[in-house]
Amino acid sequence: MFRAYPVTTGVLAAVAVTVTLVHRLVRTGRLRLPALPAAVRADVTHSIAAYQHMTGTQFEHAVADLARRDPAVRAATVSGGANDRALDVLLHLTDGRRIAIQCKRYAPSNRVGAPVIYAVNGTYRAYHRCDQAVIVTTSTFTPAAQRANADLDHPLRLVDGRALSRWVCGGRPPWGV
Protein backbone atom coordinates (compact mmCIF):
# COMPACT_ATOMS: atom_id res chain seq x y z
CA MET A 1 0.00 0.00 0.00
CA PHE A 2 2.88 2.39 0.78
CA ARG A 3 4.18 2.14 -2.77
CA ALA A 4 0.73 2.66 -4.28
CA TYR A 5 -0.23 5.60 -2.02
CA PRO A 6 2.96 7.05 -0.48
CA VAL A 7 1.47 10.48 0.34
CA THR A 8 -1.68 9.06 1.93
CA THR A 9 0.32 6.56 3.97
CA GLY A 10 2.69 9.29 5.14
CA VAL A 11 -0.18 11.59 6.14
CA LEU A 12 -1.95 8.80 8.04
CA ALA A 13 1.27 7.91 9.85
CA ALA A 14 1.81 11.58 10.81
CA VAL A 15 -1.78 11.84 12.10
CA ALA A 16 -1.36 8.64 14.15
CA VAL A 17 1.87 9.91 15.71
CA THR A 18 0.29 13.29 16.49
CA VAL A 19 -2.79 11.76 18.10
CA THR A 20 -0.62 9.45 20.21
CA LEU A 21 1.59 12.35 21.32
CA VAL A 22 -1.37 14.58 22.24
CA HIS A 23 -2.99 11.70 24.14
CA ARG A 24 0.17 11.11 26.19
CA LEU A 25 0.64 14.82 26.90
CA VAL A 26 -2.96 15.14 28.13
CA ARG A 27 -2.68 12.00 30.30
CA THR A 28 0.52 13.23 31.94
CA GLY A 29 -0.88 16.72 32.50
CA ARG A 30 1.65 18.45 30.25
CA LEU A 31 -1.10 19.59 27.91
CA ARG A 32 -4.45 20.96 29.05
CA LEU A 33 -7.37 20.93 26.68
CA PRO A 34 -9.71 23.95 26.49
CA ALA A 35 -12.41 24.23 29.14
CA LEU A 36 -15.84 22.85 28.45
CA PRO A 37 -18.35 25.26 26.91
CA ALA A 38 -20.67 26.97 29.41
CA ALA A 39 -23.68 24.88 28.31
CA VAL A 40 -21.82 21.64 29.00
CA ARG A 41 -20.53 22.96 32.36
CA ALA A 42 -24.13 23.82 33.29
CA ASP A 43 -25.24 20.26 32.44
CA VAL A 44 -22.44 18.83 34.59
CA THR A 45 -23.31 21.13 37.49
CA HIS A 46 -26.94 20.13 37.13
CA SER A 47 -26.03 16.44 37.21
CA ILE A 48 -24.02 16.89 40.42
CA ALA A 49 -26.91 18.84 41.93
CA ALA A 50 -29.12 15.83 41.17
CA TYR A 51 -26.69 13.58 43.06
CA GLN A 52 -26.64 15.99 46.01
CA HIS A 53 -30.43 15.80 46.27
CA MET A 54 -30.45 12.00 46.49
CA THR A 55 -30.58 10.08 49.73
CA GLY A 56 -27.40 8.29 50.76
CA THR A 57 -28.81 4.96 49.56
CA GLN A 58 -29.92 6.46 46.24
CA PHE A 59 -26.43 7.90 45.77
CA GLU A 60 -24.83 4.49 46.43
CA HIS A 61 -27.11 2.89 43.82
CA ALA A 62 -26.38 5.72 41.36
CA VAL A 63 -22.62 5.19 41.77
CA ALA A 64 -23.09 1.44 41.25
CA ASP A 65 -25.09 2.16 38.08
CA LEU A 66 -22.38 4.54 36.91
CA ALA A 67 -19.75 1.85 37.51
CA ARG A 68 -21.76 -0.69 35.52
CA ARG A 69 -21.31 1.48 32.40
CA ASP A 70 -17.67 0.36 32.33
CA PRO A 71 -17.31 -2.86 30.30
CA ALA A 72 -14.53 -3.92 32.70
CA VAL A 73 -17.08 -4.22 35.54
CA ARG A 74 -18.49 -7.74 35.82
CA ALA A 75 -20.65 -6.95 38.88
CA ALA A 76 -21.44 -3.97 41.12
CA THR A 77 -23.14 -4.74 44.42
CA VAL A 78 -24.47 -2.11 46.81
CA SER A 79 -23.72 -3.13 50.38
CA GLY A 80 -23.88 0.16 52.28
CA GLY A 81 -25.84 0.79 55.43
CA ALA A 82 -25.22 0.79 59.14
CA ASN A 83 -21.93 -0.92 60.07
CA ASP A 84 -20.91 -1.29 56.42
CA ARG A 85 -17.24 -1.06 57.46
CA ALA A 86 -16.48 1.66 54.88
CA LEU A 87 -17.86 -0.28 51.91
CA ASP A 88 -20.88 1.01 50.02
CA VAL A 89 -20.33 -0.55 46.59
CA LEU A 90 -18.28 -3.65 45.81
CA LEU A 91 -17.06 -4.05 42.23
CA HIS A 92 -15.82 -7.23 40.60
CA LEU A 93 -13.85 -6.48 37.46
CA THR A 94 -13.42 -8.82 34.52
CA ASP A 95 -9.66 -8.99 35.23
CA GLY A 96 -10.40 -10.45 38.69
CA ARG A 97 -9.79 -7.30 40.75
CA ARG A 98 -12.13 -6.30 43.55
CA ILE A 99 -12.73 -2.59 44.14
CA ALA A 100 -14.25 -1.13 47.31
CA ILE A 101 -16.15 2.15 46.90
CA GLN A 102 -17.13 4.39 49.80
CA CYS A 103 -19.79 6.95 48.84
CA LYS A 104 -20.11 10.33 50.58
CA ARG A 105 -23.05 12.41 49.35
CA TYR A 106 -22.21 15.69 51.02
CA ALA A 107 -23.24 19.30 50.54
CA PRO A 108 -20.53 21.42 48.88
CA SER A 109 -19.65 23.04 52.23
CA ASN A 110 -19.24 19.67 54.00
CA ARG A 111 -15.89 18.23 52.92
CA VAL A 112 -14.63 14.67 53.41
CA GLY A 113 -12.03 14.57 56.18
CA ALA A 114 -9.05 12.40 57.06
CA PRO A 115 -11.03 10.02 59.33
CA VAL A 116 -12.84 8.70 56.25
CA ILE A 117 -9.47 8.05 54.56
CA TYR A 118 -8.27 6.13 57.63
CA ALA A 119 -11.49 4.10 57.88
CA VAL A 120 -11.48 3.03 54.22
CA ASN A 121 -7.75 2.32 54.24
CA GLY A 122 -8.13 0.21 57.36
CA THR A 123 -10.78 -2.08 55.90
CA TYR A 124 -10.60 -2.40 52.14
CA ARG A 125 -7.71 -4.90 51.99
CA ALA A 126 -7.80 -6.74 55.30
CA TYR A 127 -11.55 -6.95 55.87
CA HIS A 128 -13.11 -6.74 52.39
CA ARG A 129 -10.18 -8.42 50.53
CA CYS A 130 -10.20 -5.75 47.82
CA ASP A 131 -7.32 -4.75 45.57
CA GLN A 132 -8.17 -1.06 45.46
CA ALA A 133 -10.40 1.48 47.20
CA VAL A 134 -12.20 4.54 45.89
CA ILE A 135 -13.97 7.30 47.80
CA VAL A 136 -16.61 9.14 45.75
CA THR A 137 -18.10 12.38 47.04
CA THR A 138 -20.30 15.12 45.65
CA SER A 139 -18.18 17.58 47.64
CA THR A 140 -14.39 17.88 48.04
CA PHE A 141 -11.68 16.50 50.33
CA THR A 142 -10.05 18.52 53.11
CA PRO A 143 -6.34 19.26 52.86
CA ALA A 144 -5.82 16.94 55.84
CA ALA A 145 -7.61 14.13 53.97
CA GLN A 146 -5.47 14.71 50.88
CA ARG A 147 -2.27 14.67 52.98
CA ALA A 148 -3.36 11.51 54.81
CA ASN A 149 -4.06 9.82 51.50
CA ALA A 150 -0.75 10.93 49.99
CA ASP A 151 1.09 9.43 52.99
CA LEU A 152 -0.40 5.96 52.45
CA ASP A 153 1.73 3.19 50.92
CA HIS A 154 -1.16 2.50 48.54
CA PRO A 155 -3.13 5.76 48.17
CA LEU A 156 -6.86 5.50 47.66
CA ARG A 157 -8.52 6.93 44.55
CA LEU A 158 -10.29 10.13 45.61
CA VAL A 159 -13.18 11.27 43.41
CA ASP A 160 -14.50 14.72 44.31
CA GLY A 161 -17.51 16.45 42.76
CA ARG A 162 -15.53 17.72 39.75
CA ALA A 163 -14.05 14.29 39.01
CA LEU A 164 -17.49 12.76 39.50
CA SER A 165 -18.84 15.25 36.94
CA ARG A 166 -16.22 14.17 34.43
CA TRP A 167 -17.01 10.51 35.09
CA VAL A 168 -20.75 11.12 34.68
CA CYS A 169 -20.09 12.86 31.35
CA GLY A 170 -18.26 9.85 29.94
CA GLY A 171 -14.83 10.20 31.53
CA ARG A 172 -12.71 7.28 32.63
CA PRO A 173 -13.74 5.44 35.79
CA PRO A 174 -11.42 5.93 38.79
CA TRP A 175 -10.11 2.35 38.76
CA GLY A 176 -8.95 2.64 35.13
CA VAL A 177 -5.29 2.47 34.36
Tab-separated table of C-alpha atoms in Angstrom:
chain	number	residue	atom	x	y	z
A	1	MET	CA	0.000	0.000	0.000
A	2	PHE	CA	2.881	2.386	0.780
A	3	ARG	CA	4.182	2.143	-2.768
A	4	ALA	CA	0.733	2.661	-4.281
A	5	TYR	CA	-0.228	5.598	-2.015
A	6	PRO	CA	2.957	7.047	-0.478
A	7	VAL	CA	1.473	10.477	0.335
A	8	THR	CA	-1.680	9.055	1.926
A	9	THR	CA	0.319	6.558	3.971
A	10	GLY	CA	2.686	9.286	5.136
A	11	VAL	CA	-0.180	11.588	6.139
A	12	LEU	CA	-1.946	8.795	8.041
A	13	ALA	CA	1.272	7.909	9.852
A	14	ALA	CA	1.806	11.576	10.813
A	15	VAL	CA	-1.779	11.836	12.099
A	16	ALA	CA	-1.360	8.639	14.147
A	17	VAL	CA	1.870	9.905	15.714
A	18	THR	CA	0.294	13.295	16.486
A	19	VAL	CA	-2.789	11.756	18.102
A	20	THR	CA	-0.615	9.451	20.208
A	21	LEU	CA	1.595	12.346	21.318
A	22	VAL	CA	-1.366	14.582	22.242
A	23	HIS	CA	-2.995	11.704	24.143
A	24	ARG	CA	0.168	11.111	26.185
A	25	LEU	CA	0.640	14.823	26.899
A	26	VAL	CA	-2.962	15.141	28.132
A	27	ARG	CA	-2.681	12.005	30.300
A	28	THR	CA	0.522	13.227	31.936
A	29	GLY	CA	-0.882	16.716	32.496
A	30	ARG	CA	1.651	18.453	30.245
A	31	LEU	CA	-1.100	19.593	27.911
A	32	ARG	CA	-4.447	20.955	29.046
A	33	LEU	CA	-7.372	20.933	26.684
A	34	PRO	CA	-9.708	23.951	26.493
A	35	ALA	CA	-12.407	24.231	29.143
A	36	LEU	CA	-15.840	22.845	28.447
A	37	PRO	CA	-18.350	25.255	26.913
A	38	ALA	CA	-20.668	26.965	29.410
A	39	ALA	CA	-23.676	24.881	28.308
A	40	VAL	CA	-21.817	21.644	29.005
A	41	ARG	CA	-20.530	22.955	32.357
A	42	ALA	CA	-24.127	23.822	33.287
A	43	ASP	CA	-25.241	20.263	32.445
A	44	VAL	CA	-22.440	18.834	34.590
A	45	THR	CA	-23.314	21.132	37.491
A	46	HIS	CA	-26.940	20.134	37.129
A	47	SER	CA	-26.032	16.437	37.213
A	48	ILE	CA	-24.023	16.885	40.421
A	49	ALA	CA	-26.914	18.836	41.931
A	50	ALA	CA	-29.118	15.833	41.171
A	51	TYR	CA	-26.690	13.581	43.057
A	52	GLN	CA	-26.645	15.989	46.011
A	53	HIS	CA	-30.433	15.800	46.269
A	54	MET	CA	-30.451	12.004	46.493
A	55	THR	CA	-30.582	10.083	49.732
A	56	GLY	CA	-27.400	8.287	50.756
A	57	THR	CA	-28.814	4.962	49.561
A	58	GLN	CA	-29.916	6.457	46.240
A	59	PHE	CA	-26.425	7.902	45.769
A	60	GLU	CA	-24.830	4.487	46.428
A	61	HIS	CA	-27.113	2.887	43.817
A	62	ALA	CA	-26.383	5.719	41.360
A	63	VAL	CA	-22.617	5.188	41.773
A	64	ALA	CA	-23.092	1.437	41.248
A	65	ASP	CA	-25.093	2.159	38.080
A	66	LEU	CA	-22.380	4.543	36.907
A	67	ALA	CA	-19.746	1.852	37.514
A	68	ARG	CA	-21.757	-0.685	35.518
A	69	ARG	CA	-21.305	1.485	32.401
A	70	ASP	CA	-17.666	0.358	32.329
A	71	PRO	CA	-17.309	-2.864	30.303
A	72	ALA	CA	-14.531	-3.924	32.701
A	73	VAL	CA	-17.080	-4.219	35.538
A	74	ARG	CA	-18.488	-7.735	35.819
A	75	ALA	CA	-20.654	-6.949	38.882
A	76	ALA	CA	-21.438	-3.965	41.120
A	77	THR	CA	-23.140	-4.741	44.421
A	78	VAL	CA	-24.465	-2.107	46.809
A	79	SER	CA	-23.718	-3.128	50.380
A	80	GLY	CA	-23.880	0.157	52.275
A	81	GLY	CA	-25.838	0.787	55.430
A	82	ALA	CA	-25.219	0.787	59.145
A	83	ASN	CA	-21.934	-0.923	60.067
A	84	ASP	CA	-20.914	-1.289	56.418
A	85	ARG	CA	-17.239	-1.063	57.456
A	86	ALA	CA	-16.478	1.656	54.884
A	87	LEU	CA	-17.860	-0.285	51.915
A	88	ASP	CA	-20.878	1.008	50.025
A	89	VAL	CA	-20.331	-0.554	46.587
A	90	LEU	CA	-18.277	-3.654	45.810
A	91	LEU	CA	-17.056	-4.048	42.233
A	92	HIS	CA	-15.823	-7.234	40.602
A	93	LEU	CA	-13.846	-6.482	37.456
A	94	THR	CA	-13.419	-8.821	34.516
A	95	ASP	CA	-9.658	-8.991	35.228
A	96	GLY	CA	-10.396	-10.447	38.690
A	97	ARG	CA	-9.789	-7.305	40.747
A	98	ARG	CA	-12.130	-6.299	43.554
A	99	ILE	CA	-12.731	-2.585	44.136
A	100	ALA	CA	-14.248	-1.129	47.310
A	101	ILE	CA	-16.151	2.146	46.904
A	102	GLN	CA	-17.126	4.387	49.797
A	103	CYS	CA	-19.792	6.954	48.843
A	104	LYS	CA	-20.114	10.326	50.585
A	105	ARG	CA	-23.045	12.406	49.349
A	106	TYR	CA	-22.210	15.692	51.024
A	107	ALA	CA	-23.242	19.300	50.536
A	108	PRO	CA	-20.528	21.425	48.885
A	109	SER	CA	-19.652	23.042	52.227
A	110	ASN	CA	-19.237	19.673	53.995
A	111	ARG	CA	-15.889	18.235	52.920
A	112	VAL	CA	-14.631	14.675	53.412
A	113	GLY	CA	-12.028	14.573	56.177
A	114	ALA	CA	-9.046	12.404	57.056
A	115	PRO	CA	-11.032	10.023	59.335
A	116	VAL	CA	-12.836	8.696	56.246
A	117	ILE	CA	-9.467	8.049	54.557
A	118	TYR	CA	-8.268	6.128	57.627
A	119	ALA	CA	-11.491	4.098	57.877
A	120	VAL	CA	-11.478	3.034	54.217
A	121	ASN	CA	-7.748	2.323	54.235
A	122	GLY	CA	-8.128	0.210	57.359
A	123	THR	CA	-10.779	-2.084	55.904
A	124	TYR	CA	-10.602	-2.395	52.140
A	125	ARG	CA	-7.714	-4.898	51.994
A	126	ALA	CA	-7.798	-6.740	55.297
A	127	TYR	CA	-11.546	-6.948	55.867
A	128	HIS	CA	-13.106	-6.743	52.390
A	129	ARG	CA	-10.181	-8.420	50.534
A	130	CYS	CA	-10.196	-5.750	47.824
A	131	ASP	CA	-7.322	-4.746	45.571
A	132	GLN	CA	-8.168	-1.061	45.462
A	133	ALA	CA	-10.400	1.476	47.200
A	134	VAL	CA	-12.203	4.540	45.886
A	135	ILE	CA	-13.973	7.298	47.801
A	136	VAL	CA	-16.610	9.139	45.754
A	137	THR	CA	-18.095	12.381	47.037
A	138	THR	CA	-20.303	15.118	45.650
A	139	SER	CA	-18.180	17.583	47.641
A	140	THR	CA	-14.388	17.875	48.045
A	141	PHE	CA	-11.678	16.505	50.333
A	142	THR	CA	-10.054	18.522	53.114
A	143	PRO	CA	-6.337	19.260	52.860
A	144	ALA	CA	-5.823	16.936	55.844
A	145	ALA	CA	-7.607	14.127	53.969
A	146	GLN	CA	-5.466	14.712	50.882
A	147	ARG	CA	-2.268	14.670	52.976
A	148	ALA	CA	-3.361	11.511	54.812
A	149	ASN	CA	-4.065	9.818	51.495
A	150	ALA	CA	-0.747	10.935	49.987
A	151	ASP	CA	1.087	9.434	52.994
A	152	LEU	CA	-0.397	5.955	52.450
A	153	ASP	CA	1.726	3.193	50.922
A	154	HIS	CA	-1.164	2.498	48.538
A	155	PRO	CA	-3.127	5.758	48.171
A	156	LEU	CA	-6.862	5.505	47.657
A	157	ARG	CA	-8.519	6.926	44.553
A	158	LEU	CA	-10.289	10.133	45.605
A	159	VAL	CA	-13.179	11.272	43.407
A	160	ASP	CA	-14.500	14.720	44.309
A	161	GLY	CA	-17.507	16.450	42.762
A	162	ARG	CA	-15.533	17.724	39.753
A	163	ALA	CA	-14.052	14.294	39.012
A	164	LEU	CA	-17.495	12.759	39.502
A	165	SER	CA	-18.843	15.248	36.941
A	166	ARG	CA	-16.220	14.170	34.425
A	167	TRP	CA	-17.006	10.506	35.095
A	168	VAL	CA	-20.747	11.116	34.683
A	169	CYS	CA	-20.094	12.859	31.355
A	170	GLY	CA	-18.263	9.846	29.943
A	171	GLY	CA	-14.831	10.200	31.530
A	172	ARG	CA	-12.709	7.279	32.626
A	173	PRO	CA	-13.739	5.444	35.788
A	174	PRO	CA	-11.418	5.927	38.790
A	175	TRP	CA	-10.105	2.347	38.760
A	176	GLY	CA	-8.951	2.641	35.131
A	177	VAL	CA	-5.290	2.470	34.357
